Coordinates of N, CA and C in Angstrom, one line a residue:
X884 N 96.9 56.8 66.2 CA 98.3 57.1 65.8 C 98.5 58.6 65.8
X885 N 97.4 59.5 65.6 CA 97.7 61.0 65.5 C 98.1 61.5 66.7
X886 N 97.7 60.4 67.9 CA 98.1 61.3 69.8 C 99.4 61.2 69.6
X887 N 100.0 60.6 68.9 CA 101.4 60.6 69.1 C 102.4 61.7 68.3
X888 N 102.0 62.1 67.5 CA 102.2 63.4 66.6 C 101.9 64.0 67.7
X889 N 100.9 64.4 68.3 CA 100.5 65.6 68.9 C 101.4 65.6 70.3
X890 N 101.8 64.5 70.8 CA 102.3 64.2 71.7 C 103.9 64.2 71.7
X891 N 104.5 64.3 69.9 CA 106.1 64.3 70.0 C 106.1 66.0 69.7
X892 N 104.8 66.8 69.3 CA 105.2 67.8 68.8 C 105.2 68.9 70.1
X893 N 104.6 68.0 71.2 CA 104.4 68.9 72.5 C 106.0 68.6 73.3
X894 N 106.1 67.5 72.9 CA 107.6 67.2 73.5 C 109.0 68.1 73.1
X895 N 108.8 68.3 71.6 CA 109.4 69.3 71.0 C 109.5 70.7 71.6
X896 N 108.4 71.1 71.7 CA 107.7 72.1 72.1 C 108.5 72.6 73.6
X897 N 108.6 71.8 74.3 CA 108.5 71.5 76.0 C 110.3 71.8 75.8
X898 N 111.3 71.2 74.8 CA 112.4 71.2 74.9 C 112.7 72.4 74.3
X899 N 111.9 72.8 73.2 CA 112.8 74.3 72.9 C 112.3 75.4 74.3
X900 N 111.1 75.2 74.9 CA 111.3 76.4 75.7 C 112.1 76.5 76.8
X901 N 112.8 74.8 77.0 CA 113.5 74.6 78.7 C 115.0 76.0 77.6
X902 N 115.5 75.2 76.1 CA 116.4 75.7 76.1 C 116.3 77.9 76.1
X903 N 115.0 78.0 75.5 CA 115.1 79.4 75.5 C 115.2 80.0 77.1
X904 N 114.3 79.4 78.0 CA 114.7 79.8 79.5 C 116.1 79.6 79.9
X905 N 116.9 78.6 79.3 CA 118.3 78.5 79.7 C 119.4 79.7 79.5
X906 N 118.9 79.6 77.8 CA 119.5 81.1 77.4 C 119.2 82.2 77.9
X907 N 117.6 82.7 78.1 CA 117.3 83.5 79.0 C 118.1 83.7 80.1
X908 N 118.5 82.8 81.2 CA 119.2 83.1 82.6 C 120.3 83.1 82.3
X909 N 121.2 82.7 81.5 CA 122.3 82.8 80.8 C 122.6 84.0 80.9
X910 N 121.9 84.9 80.0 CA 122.2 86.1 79.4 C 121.7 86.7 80.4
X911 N 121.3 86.8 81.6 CA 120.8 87.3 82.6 C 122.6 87.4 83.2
X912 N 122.9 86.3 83.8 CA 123.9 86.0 84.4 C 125.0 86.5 83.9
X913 N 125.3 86.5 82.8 CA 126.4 87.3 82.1 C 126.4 88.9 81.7
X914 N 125.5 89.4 82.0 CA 124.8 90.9 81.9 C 126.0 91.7 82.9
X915 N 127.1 91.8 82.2 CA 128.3 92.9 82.9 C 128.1 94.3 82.3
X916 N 128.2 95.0 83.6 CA 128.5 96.5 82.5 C 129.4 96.8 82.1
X917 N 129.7 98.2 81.6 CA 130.8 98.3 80.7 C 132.0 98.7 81.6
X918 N 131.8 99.3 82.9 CA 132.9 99.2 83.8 C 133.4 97.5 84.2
X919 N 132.3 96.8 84.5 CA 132.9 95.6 85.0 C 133.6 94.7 83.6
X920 N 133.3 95.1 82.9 CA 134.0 94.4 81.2 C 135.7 94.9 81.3
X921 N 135.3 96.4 81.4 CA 137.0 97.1 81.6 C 138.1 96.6 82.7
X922 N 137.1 96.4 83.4 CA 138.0 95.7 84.5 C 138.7 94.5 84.4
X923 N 137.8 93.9 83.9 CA 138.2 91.9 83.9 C 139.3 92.5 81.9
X924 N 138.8 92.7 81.3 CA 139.9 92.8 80.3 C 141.0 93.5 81.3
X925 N 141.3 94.5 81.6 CA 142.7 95.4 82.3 C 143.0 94.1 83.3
X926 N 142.4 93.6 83.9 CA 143.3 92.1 84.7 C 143.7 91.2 84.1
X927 N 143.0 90.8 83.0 CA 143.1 89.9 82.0 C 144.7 90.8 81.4
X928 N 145.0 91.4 80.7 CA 146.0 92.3 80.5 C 147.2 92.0 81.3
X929 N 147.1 92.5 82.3 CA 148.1 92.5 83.1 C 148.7 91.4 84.2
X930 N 148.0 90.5 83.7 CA 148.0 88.6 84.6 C 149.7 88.4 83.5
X931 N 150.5 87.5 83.9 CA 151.5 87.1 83.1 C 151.7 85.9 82.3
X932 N 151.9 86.3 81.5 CA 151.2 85.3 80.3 C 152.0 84.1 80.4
X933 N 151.6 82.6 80.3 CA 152.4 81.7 80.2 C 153.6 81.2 79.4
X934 N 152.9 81.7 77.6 CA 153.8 81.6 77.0 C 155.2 82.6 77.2
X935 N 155.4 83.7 77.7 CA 156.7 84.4 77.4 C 157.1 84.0 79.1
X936 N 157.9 84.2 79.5 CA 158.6 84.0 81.3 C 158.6 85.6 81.6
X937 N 158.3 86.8 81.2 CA 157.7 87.8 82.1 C 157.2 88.6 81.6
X938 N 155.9 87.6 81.0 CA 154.6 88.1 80.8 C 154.4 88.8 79.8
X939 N 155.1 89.0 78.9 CA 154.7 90.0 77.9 C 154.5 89.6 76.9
X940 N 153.5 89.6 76.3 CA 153.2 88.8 74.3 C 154.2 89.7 73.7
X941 N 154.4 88.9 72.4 CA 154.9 89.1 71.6 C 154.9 90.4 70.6
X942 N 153.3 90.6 70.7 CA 152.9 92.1 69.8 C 152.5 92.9 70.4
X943 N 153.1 93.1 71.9 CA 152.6 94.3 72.8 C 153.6 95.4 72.2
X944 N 154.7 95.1 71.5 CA 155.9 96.4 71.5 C 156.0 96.3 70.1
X945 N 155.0 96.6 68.9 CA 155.4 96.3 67.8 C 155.3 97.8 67.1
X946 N 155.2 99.1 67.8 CA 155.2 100.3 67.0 C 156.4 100.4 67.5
X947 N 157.5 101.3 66.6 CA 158.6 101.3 66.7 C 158.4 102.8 65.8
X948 N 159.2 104.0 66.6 CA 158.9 105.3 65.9 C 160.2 105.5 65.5

């Protein structure tokens, strides 16, 4: 009965490393620099937003001098 302990604990074992190599490539894959970050936010920005009909949120104009 103990091969089997030894045998669920390797199984254990076997699944946390698939998931750490997952997160590994993960975080590999998503590794943007800070110009490519600036970019996709400023398009992200300037895409037109669904909720208003020309594009503009609600709390883009909220300083008022």
């Amino acid at each position: 009965m103990r091969w089997w302990k030894i045998l669920g604990l390797a199984g254990m074992a076997g699944v946390a490393a698939t998931g750490v190599a997952i997160a590994r490539a993960e975080r590999r894959r998503r590794a943007y620099t800070p110009e490519e970050i600036r970019q996709r936010l400023r398009s992200r920005v300037e895409q037109p937003q669904p909720d208003q009909p020309d594009g503009r949120r609600p709390w883009t104009n909220t300083t008022s001098g």
